[in-house]
Amino acid sequence: MSRLITITSGKGGVGKTTTSINLATALNSFGKDVIVVDANLTTPNIGLHLGAPIVPISLNHILLGKAKVAEAIYEHESGTKVIPSSLSINELRRINHKKLKDVGKKLRRMADITIYDSAAGLGEEAIAAMESADELIIVTNPEIPAVTDALKTSKLIEQLGKSVKGVIVTRVKKNSKTQMPISNIAEMLELPILGVIPEDERIQQSLVMKDALVHTHPKSKPALAYKKIAAKLVNMEFNEKPSFFDKLFGRY
Ligand SMILES: Nc1ncnc2c1ncn2[C@@H]1O[C@H](COP(=O)(O)OP(=O)(O)O)[C@@H](O)[C@H]1O
Ligand SMILES: [Mg+2]
């Protein structure tokens, strides 16, 4: 059955886009037909992450009724399909975010899994992405401000009559005395933890390479962590081994 998953957070800069593209690429590597959509229209960055900053037809065109959904789908070399948003600020005020739901309906007929990478905050734009979803995943960091915003987001999702599938905690450092323990995050949010992604500079390297880490460094620890979550989402077995170097340098 086709599903639409929205990745949301409350706080900005926690790793939503990184998570969206890595889950999409991982699911694609498992043979699923996946489309990742930049539902962050105010500050879009899927295109920047995947090397398509300016495209002739984007989500903005679809929402303005100027193009069909299929015309805005681009395929990254990793096989991941993407619908970028436009960086142009001129069109923003004319866009009706509520249409994201109708776009979602069409996308469900075009892919096994659609992923909406949501905007930060709890404004109209973020809510439209939440309302479009069959399933919602909250991304957070192991810090009080991010987890507090995650809690607010989860409460809002409840008010919308939806439920949160679980939480992905990312940018988790190995030896930090200041970060929140994962168990405290789970307790505070009262939600299942779908996975934990370590802080790893190869994530930033993949950003420079305009590709998903799951594709550039498939055996790195964060890539394996994303693949594990992706496998869980589609009830698949996953037991790939970490790379020799990750083992050698204690990164696993
Ligand atoms: N696990 C990680 N380790 C290191 N850097 C990360 C990790 N996850 C995300 N980042 C970096 O954090 C920044 C914000 O991530 P991004 O996915 O754009 O967040 P958001 O979409 O929530 O604003 C980016 O520079 C990204 O490369
Ligand atoms: Mg983002």
mmCIF file of C-alpha atoms and ligand atoms in Angstrom:
data_model
loop_
_atom_site.group_PDB
_atom_site.id
_atom_site.type_symbol
_atom_site.label_atom_id
_atom_site.label_comp_id
_atom_site.label_asym_id
_atom_site.label_seq_id
_atom_site.Cartn_x
_atom_site.Cartn_y
_atom_site.Cartn_z
ATOM 1 C CA MET A 1 0.000 0.000 0.000
ATOM 2 C CA SER A 2 1.291 3.439 -0.893
ATOM 3 C CA ARG A 3 2.219 5.712 2.038
ATOM 4 C CA LEU A 4 3.057 9.334 2.633
ATOM 5 C CA ILE A 5 5.513 9.938 5.471
ATOM 6 C CA THR A 6 6.136 13.469 6.749
ATOM 7 C CA ILE A 7 9.416 14.243 8.482
ATOM 8 C CA THR A 8 8.943 17.048 10.968
ATOM 9 C CA SER A 9 10.659 18.511 14.034
ATOM 10 C CA GLY A 10 9.551 21.861 15.373
ATOM 11 C CA LYS A 11 13.088 23.174 15.738
ATOM 12 C CA GLY A 12 15.038 24.012 12.602
ATOM 13 C CA GLY A 13 18.448 22.665 11.638
ATOM 14 C CA VAL A 14 18.066 19.367 13.492
ATOM 15 C CA GLY A 15 18.565 17.101 10.456
ATOM 16 C CA LYS A 16 15.159 16.742 8.773
ATOM 17 C CA THR A 17 16.398 17.146 5.221
ATOM 18 C CA THR A 18 19.387 14.870 5.843
ATOM 19 C CA THR A 19 17.008 12.278 7.290
ATOM 20 C CA SER A 20 14.482 12.623 4.453
ATOM 21 C CA ILE A 21 17.001 12.097 1.684
ATOM 22 C CA ASN A 22 18.845 9.286 3.455
ATOM 23 C CA LEU A 23 15.663 7.398 4.290
ATOM 24 C CA ALA A 24 14.462 7.909 0.715
ATOM 25 C CA THR A 25 17.750 6.667 -0.735
ATOM 26 C CA ALA A 26 17.836 3.703 1.658
ATOM 27 C CA LEU A 27 14.254 2.733 0.778
ATOM 28 C CA ASN A 28 15.121 3.103 -2.888
ATOM 29 C CA SER A 29 18.108 0.776 -2.418
ATOM 30 C CA PHE A 30 15.636 -1.778 -0.987
ATOM 31 C CA GLY A 31 13.757 -1.677 -4.282
ATOM 32 C CA LYS A 32 10.977 0.701 -3.224
ATOM 33 C CA ASP A 33 9.760 3.418 -5.522
ATOM 34 C CA VAL A 34 10.260 6.573 -3.450
ATOM 35 C CA ILE A 35 9.681 10.267 -4.084
ATOM 36 C CA VAL A 36 11.062 12.817 -1.650
ATOM 37 C CA VAL A 37 9.311 16.165 -1.747
ATOM 38 C CA ASP A 38 10.666 19.484 -0.524
ATOM 39 C CA ALA A 39 7.565 20.506 1.406
ATOM 40 C CA ASN A 40 9.669 23.262 2.973
ATOM 41 C CA LEU A 41 8.608 25.982 0.553
ATOM 42 C CA THR A 42 9.845 28.996 2.513
ATOM 43 C CA THR A 43 13.409 27.767 2.918
ATOM 44 C CA PRO A 44 13.754 24.847 0.521
ATOM 45 C CA ASN A 45 16.934 22.817 0.534
ATOM 46 C CA ILE A 46 16.361 19.340 -0.868
ATOM 47 C CA GLY A 47 17.650 20.709 -4.167
ATOM 48 C CA LEU A 48 20.810 21.957 -2.473
ATOM 49 C CA HIS A 49 21.330 18.604 -0.765
ATOM 50 C CA LEU A 50 20.853 16.648 -3.980
ATOM 51 C CA GLY A 51 22.403 18.975 -6.527
ATOM 52 C CA ALA A 52 19.318 20.410 -8.212
ATOM 53 C CA PRO A 53 19.126 23.977 -6.837
ATOM 54 C CA ILE A 54 17.367 25.470 -9.833
ATOM 55 C CA VAL A 55 14.980 23.366 -11.836
ATOM 56 C CA PRO A 56 12.597 24.516 -14.572
ATOM 57 C CA ILE A 57 9.504 23.047 -12.869
ATOM 58 C CA SER A 58 9.209 22.707 -9.104
ATOM 59 C CA LEU A 59 6.626 22.055 -6.391
ATOM 60 C CA ASN A 60 5.796 25.765 -6.524
ATOM 61 C CA HIS A 61 4.565 25.357 -10.105
ATOM 62 C CA ILE A 62 2.399 22.412 -9.072
ATOM 63 C CA LEU A 63 0.869 24.323 -6.148
ATOM 64 C CA LEU A 64 0.203 27.317 -8.368
ATOM 65 C CA GLY A 65 -1.551 25.053 -10.862
ATOM 66 C CA LYS A 66 1.037 25.782 -13.530
ATOM 67 C CA ALA A 67 2.337 22.229 -13.941
ATOM 68 C CA LYS A 68 1.415 18.611 -13.415
ATOM 69 C CA VAL A 69 2.955 16.628 -10.555
ATOM 70 C CA ALA A 70 4.831 14.293 -12.922
ATOM 71 C CA GLU A 71 6.559 17.263 -14.586
ATOM 72 C CA ALA A 72 8.334 18.242 -11.352
ATOM 73 C CA ILE A 73 9.818 14.823 -10.552
ATOM 74 C CA TYR A 74 13.584 14.611 -11.058
ATOM 75 C CA GLU A 75 15.748 11.540 -10.653
ATOM 76 C CA HIS A 76 19.013 11.789 -8.738
ATOM 77 C CA GLU A 77 21.871 9.561 -9.926
ATOM 78 C CA SER A 78 21.331 7.417 -6.811
ATOM 79 C CA GLY A 79 17.891 6.573 -8.192
ATOM 80 C CA THR A 80 16.066 8.679 -5.598
ATOM 81 C CA LYS A 81 13.243 10.696 -7.097
ATOM 82 C CA VAL A 82 12.875 14.276 -5.947
ATOM 83 C CA ILE A 83 10.388 17.118 -6.222
ATOM 84 C CA PRO A 84 12.352 20.285 -5.366
ATOM 85 C CA SER A 85 10.845 23.625 -4.364
ATOM 86 C CA SER A 86 11.825 26.906 -5.891
ATOM 87 C CA LEU A 87 14.244 29.224 -4.141
ATOM 88 C CA SER A 88 12.424 32.228 -5.560
ATOM 89 C CA ILE A 89 10.798 34.375 -2.872
ATOM 90 C CA ASN A 90 8.477 36.167 -5.287
ATOM 91 C CA GLU A 91 5.936 33.353 -5.517
ATOM 92 C CA LEU A 92 5.765 32.555 -1.822
ATOM 93 C CA ARG A 93 2.828 34.722 -0.886
ATOM 94 C CA ARG A 94 0.671 33.306 -3.655
ATOM 95 C CA ILE A 95 1.121 29.705 -2.588
ATOM 96 C CA ASN A 96 -1.674 27.819 -0.898
ATOM 97 C CA HIS A 97 0.017 25.257 1.324
ATOM 98 C CA LYS A 98 -3.214 23.357 1.824
ATOM 99 C CA LYS A 99 -2.790 22.032 -1.707
ATOM 100 C CA LEU A 100 0.072 19.883 -0.428
ATOM 101 C CA LYS A 101 -2.602 17.398 0.596
ATOM 102 C CA ASP A 102 -3.974 17.114 -2.967
ATOM 103 C CA VAL A 103 -0.449 16.759 -4.323
ATOM 104 C CA GLY A 104 0.054 13.962 -1.785
ATOM 105 C CA LYS A 105 -3.010 12.149 -3.089
ATOM 106 C CA LYS A 106 -1.571 12.193 -6.600
ATOM 107 C CA LEU A 107 1.869 11.120 -5.392
ATOM 108 C CA ARG A 108 0.441 8.109 -3.578
ATOM 109 C CA ARG A 109 -0.585 6.802 -7.001
ATOM 110 C CA MET A 110 2.922 7.383 -8.404
ATOM 111 C CA ALA A 111 5.200 5.835 -5.767
ATOM 112 C CA ASP A 112 5.296 3.206 -3.032
ATOM 113 C CA ILE A 113 6.469 5.773 -0.514
ATOM 114 C CA THR A 114 6.339 9.574 -0.618
ATOM 115 C CA ILE A 115 8.417 11.491 1.910
ATOM 116 C CA TYR A 116 7.552 15.099 2.762
ATOM 117 C CA ASP A 117 10.531 17.012 4.143
ATOM 118 C CA SER A 118 8.736 19.605 6.245
ATOM 119 C CA ALA A 119 9.561 23.193 7.130
ATOM 120 C CA ALA A 120 10.684 24.028 10.658
ATOM 121 C CA GLY A 121 8.285 25.623 13.119
ATOM 122 C CA LEU A 122 4.617 24.936 13.581
ATOM 123 C CA GLY A 123 3.240 27.401 11.057
ATOM 124 C CA GLU A 124 0.734 26.896 8.269
ATOM 125 C CA GLU A 125 3.334 25.355 5.983
ATOM 126 C CA ALA A 126 4.527 22.758 8.505
ATOM 127 C CA ILE A 127 0.937 21.933 9.487
ATOM 128 C CA ALA A 128 -0.055 21.387 5.838
ATOM 129 C CA ALA A 129 2.748 18.815 5.524
ATOM 130 C CA MET A 130 1.576 17.130 8.741
ATOM 131 C CA GLU A 131 -2.041 17.048 7.584
ATOM 132 C CA SER A 132 -1.030 15.416 4.312
ATOM 133 C CA ALA A 133 0.660 12.483 6.039
ATOM 134 C CA ASP A 134 -0.316 8.891 6.682
ATOM 135 C CA GLU A 135 2.630 8.596 9.038
ATOM 136 C CA LEU A 136 4.688 11.185 10.895
ATOM 137 C CA ILE A 137 8.263 10.960 12.090
ATOM 138 C CA ILE A 138 9.802 13.538 14.411
ATOM 139 C CA VAL A 139 13.515 14.304 14.101
ATOM 140 C CA THR A 140 15.313 15.752 17.098
ATOM 141 C CA ASN A 141 18.760 16.262 18.612
ATOM 142 C CA PRO A 142 19.766 15.219 22.120
ATOM 143 C CA GLU A 143 19.370 18.745 23.497
ATOM 144 C CA ILE A 144 16.646 20.327 25.619
ATOM 145 C CA PRO A 145 15.552 23.020 23.087
ATOM 146 C CA ALA A 146 15.168 20.487 20.260
ATOM 147 C CA VAL A 147 13.354 17.943 22.436
ATOM 148 C CA THR A 148 11.061 20.634 23.873
ATOM 149 C CA ASP A 149 10.074 21.639 20.339
ATOM 150 C CA ALA A 150 9.659 17.963 19.433
ATOM 151 C CA LEU A 151 7.226 17.600 22.331
ATOM 152 C CA LYS A 152 5.240 20.627 21.176
ATOM 153 C CA THR A 153 5.168 19.149 17.662
ATOM 154 C CA SER A 154 3.946 15.808 18.927
ATOM 155 C CA LYS A 155 1.144 17.515 20.899
ATOM 156 C CA LEU A 156 0.103 19.478 17.827
ATOM 157 C CA ILE A 157 0.064 16.269 15.748
ATOM 158 C CA GLU A 158 -2.248 14.723 18.353
ATOM 159 C CA GLN A 159 -4.523 17.762 18.116
ATOM 160 C CA LEU A 160 -4.655 17.237 14.369
ATOM 161 C CA GLY A 161 -6.025 13.770 15.093
ATOM 162 C CA LYS A 162 -2.889 12.014 13.864
ATOM 163 C CA SER A 163 -0.257 9.968 15.615
ATOM 164 C CA VAL A 164 3.515 9.999 15.557
ATOM 165 C CA LYS A 165 5.148 6.794 14.366
ATOM 166 C CA GLY A 166 8.321 7.549 16.274
ATOM 167 C CA VAL A 167 11.357 9.697 16.775
ATOM 168 C CA ILE A 168 14.772 9.742 15.136
ATOM 169 C CA VAL A 169 17.465 11.227 17.356
ATOM 170 C CA THR A 170 20.311 12.500 15.246
ATOM 171 C CA ARG A 171 23.678 14.238 15.713
ATOM 172 C CA VAL A 172 24.326 12.065 18.750
ATOM 173 C CA LYS A 173 27.903 12.477 19.941
ATOM 174 C CA LYS A 174 29.964 9.608 21.242
ATOM 175 C CA ASN A 175 31.459 11.066 24.375
ATOM 176 C CA SER A 176 29.337 14.009 25.388
ATOM 177 C CA LYS A 177 28.518 14.648 29.011
ATOM 178 C CA THR A 178 26.095 17.427 28.156
ATOM 179 C CA GLN A 179 23.735 15.781 25.695
ATOM 180 C CA MET A 180 20.458 14.211 26.845
ATOM 181 C CA PRO A 181 20.448 10.422 27.203
ATOM 182 C CA ILE A 182 18.232 8.699 24.624
ATOM 183 C CA SER A 183 16.173 7.079 27.394
ATOM 184 C CA ASN A 184 15.299 10.538 28.785
ATOM 185 C CA ILE A 185 14.221 11.708 25.335
ATOM 186 C CA ALA A 186 11.940 8.685 24.914
ATOM 187 C CA GLU A 187 10.490 9.265 28.369
ATOM 188 C CA MET A 188 9.906 12.972 27.836
ATOM 189 C CA LEU A 189 8.275 12.500 24.428
ATOM 190 C CA GLU A 190 6.445 9.277 25.332
ATOM 191 C CA LEU A 191 7.160 8.025 21.841
ATOM 192 C CA PRO A 192 9.124 5.096 20.411
ATOM 193 C CA ILE A 193 12.666 5.832 19.235
ATOM 194 C CA LEU A 194 12.929 4.576 15.647
ATOM 195 C CA GLY A 195 16.685 5.006 15.540
ATOM 196 C CA VAL A 196 19.731 6.959 16.616
ATOM 197 C CA ILE A 197 22.068 8.615 14.112
ATOM 198 C CA PRO A 198 25.573 9.507 15.274
ATOM 199 C CA GLU A 199 27.223 12.864 14.674
ATOM 200 C CA ASP A 200 29.528 12.223 11.725
ATOM 201 C CA GLU A 201 31.338 14.691 9.518
ATOM 202 C CA ARG A 202 30.829 12.422 6.507
ATOM 203 C CA ILE A 203 27.217 13.701 6.550
ATOM 204 C CA GLN A 204 28.584 17.137 5.742
ATOM 205 C CA GLN A 205 30.919 15.613 3.144
ATOM 206 C CA SER A 206 27.914 14.025 1.451
ATOM 207 C CA LEU A 207 26.225 17.432 1.461
ATOM 208 C CA VAL A 208 29.229 18.899 -0.376
ATOM 209 C CA MET A 209 29.021 15.952 -2.780
ATOM 210 C CA LYS A 210 25.295 16.742 -3.250
ATOM 211 C CA ASP A 211 24.303 13.209 -2.471
ATOM 212 C CA ALA A 212 22.862 11.122 0.352
ATOM 213 C CA LEU A 213 25.349 9.551 2.769
ATOM 214 C CA VAL A 214 23.581 6.221 2.277
ATOM 215 C CA HIS A 215 24.798 6.452 -1.335
ATOM 216 C CA THR A 216 28.257 8.059 -0.835
ATOM 217 C CA HIS A 217 29.314 6.088 2.271
ATOM 218 C CA PRO A 218 26.923 3.110 2.361
ATOM 219 C CA LYS A 219 28.827 1.230 5.042
ATOM 220 C CA SER A 220 29.413 4.163 7.402
ATOM 221 C CA LYS A 221 27.752 3.997 10.795
ATOM 222 C CA PRO A 222 25.158 6.742 10.146
ATOM 223 C CA ALA A 223 24.295 5.217 6.743
ATOM 224 C CA LEU A 224 23.736 1.826 8.368
ATOM 225 C CA ALA A 225 21.629 3.488 11.055
ATOM 226 C CA TYR A 226 19.458 5.138 8.389
ATOM 227 C CA LYS A 227 19.158 1.848 6.489
ATOM 228 C CA LYS A 228 18.108 0.096 9.682
ATOM 229 C CA ILE A 229 15.317 2.625 10.228
ATOM 230 C CA ALA A 230 14.262 2.383 6.573
ATOM 231 C CA ALA A 231 14.123 -1.426 6.850
ATOM 232 C CA LYS A 232 11.978 -1.089 9.971
ATOM 233 C CA LEU A 233 9.579 1.188 8.082
ATOM 234 C CA VAL A 234 8.954 -1.484 5.463
ATOM 235 C CA ASN A 235 9.223 -4.500 7.789
ATOM 236 C CA MET A 236 12.361 -5.808 6.156
ATOM 237 C CA GLU A 237 15.286 -7.706 7.642
ATOM 238 C CA PHE A 238 18.507 -5.720 7.688
ATOM 239 C CA ASN A 239 21.874 -6.928 8.892
ATOM 240 C CA GLU A 240 24.563 -5.307 6.778
ATOM 241 C CA LYS A 241 28.019 -5.135 8.357
ATOM 242 C CA PRO A 242 29.923 -1.885 9.032
ATOM 243 C CA SER A 243 32.972 -1.103 6.916
ATOM 244 C CA PHE A 244 36.468 -2.250 7.858
ATOM 245 C CA PHE A 245 37.484 1.376 8.552
ATOM 246 C CA ASP A 246 34.498 2.081 10.768
ATOM 247 C CA LYS A 247 35.425 -0.984 12.795
ATOM 248 C CA LEU A 248 39.144 -0.133 12.799
ATOM 249 C CA PHE A 249 38.586 3.408 14.065
ATOM 250 C CA GLY A 250 36.020 2.355 16.646
ATOM 251 C CA ARG A 251 33.245 4.101 14.790
ATOM 252 C CA TYR A 252 31.048 1.117 15.264
HETATM 253 N N1 LIG B 1 24.395 13.094 11.904
HETATM 254 C C1 LIG B 1 24.942 14.252 11.536
HETATM 255 N N2 LIG B 1 26.264 14.499 11.743
HETATM 256 C C2 LIG B 1 26.806 15.665 11.366
HETATM 257 N N3 LIG B 1 26.130 16.664 10.761
HETATM 258 C C3 LIG B 1 24.821 16.486 10.524
HETATM 259 C C4 LIG B 1 24.152 15.286 10.893
HETATM 260 N N4 LIG B 1 22.841 15.394 10.516
HETATM 261 C C5 LIG B 1 22.700 16.616 9.951
HETATM 262 N N5 LIG B 1 23.885 17.274 9.957
HETATM 263 C C6 LIG B 1 24.141 18.621 9.450
HETATM 264 O O1 LIG B 1 23.316 19.530 10.161
HETATM 265 C C7 LIG B 1 22.902 20.588 9.312
HETATM 266 C C8 LIG B 1 21.385 20.706 9.349
HETATM 267 O O2 LIG B 1 20.826 19.536 8.790
HETATM 268 P P1 LIG B 1 19.507 19.564 7.896
HETATM 269 O O3 LIG B 1 19.234 18.161 7.505
HETATM 270 O O4 LIG B 1 19.624 20.568 6.807
HETATM 271 O O5 LIG B 1 18.456 20.064 8.997
HETATM 272 P P2 LIG B 1 16.956 20.603 8.835
HETATM 273 O O6 LIG B 1 16.432 20.078 7.544
HETATM 274 O O7 LIG B 1 16.230 20.063 10.024
HETATM 275 O O8 LIG B 1 17.051 22.086 8.855
HETATM 276 C C9 LIG B 1 23.456 20.284 7.917
HETATM 277 O O9 LIG B 1 24.630 21.021 7.724
HETATM 278 C C10 LIG B 1 23.755 18.786 7.993
HETATM 279 O O10 LIG B 1 24.817 18.422 7.148
HETATM 280 MG MG MG B 2 15.621 21.176 5.928
#
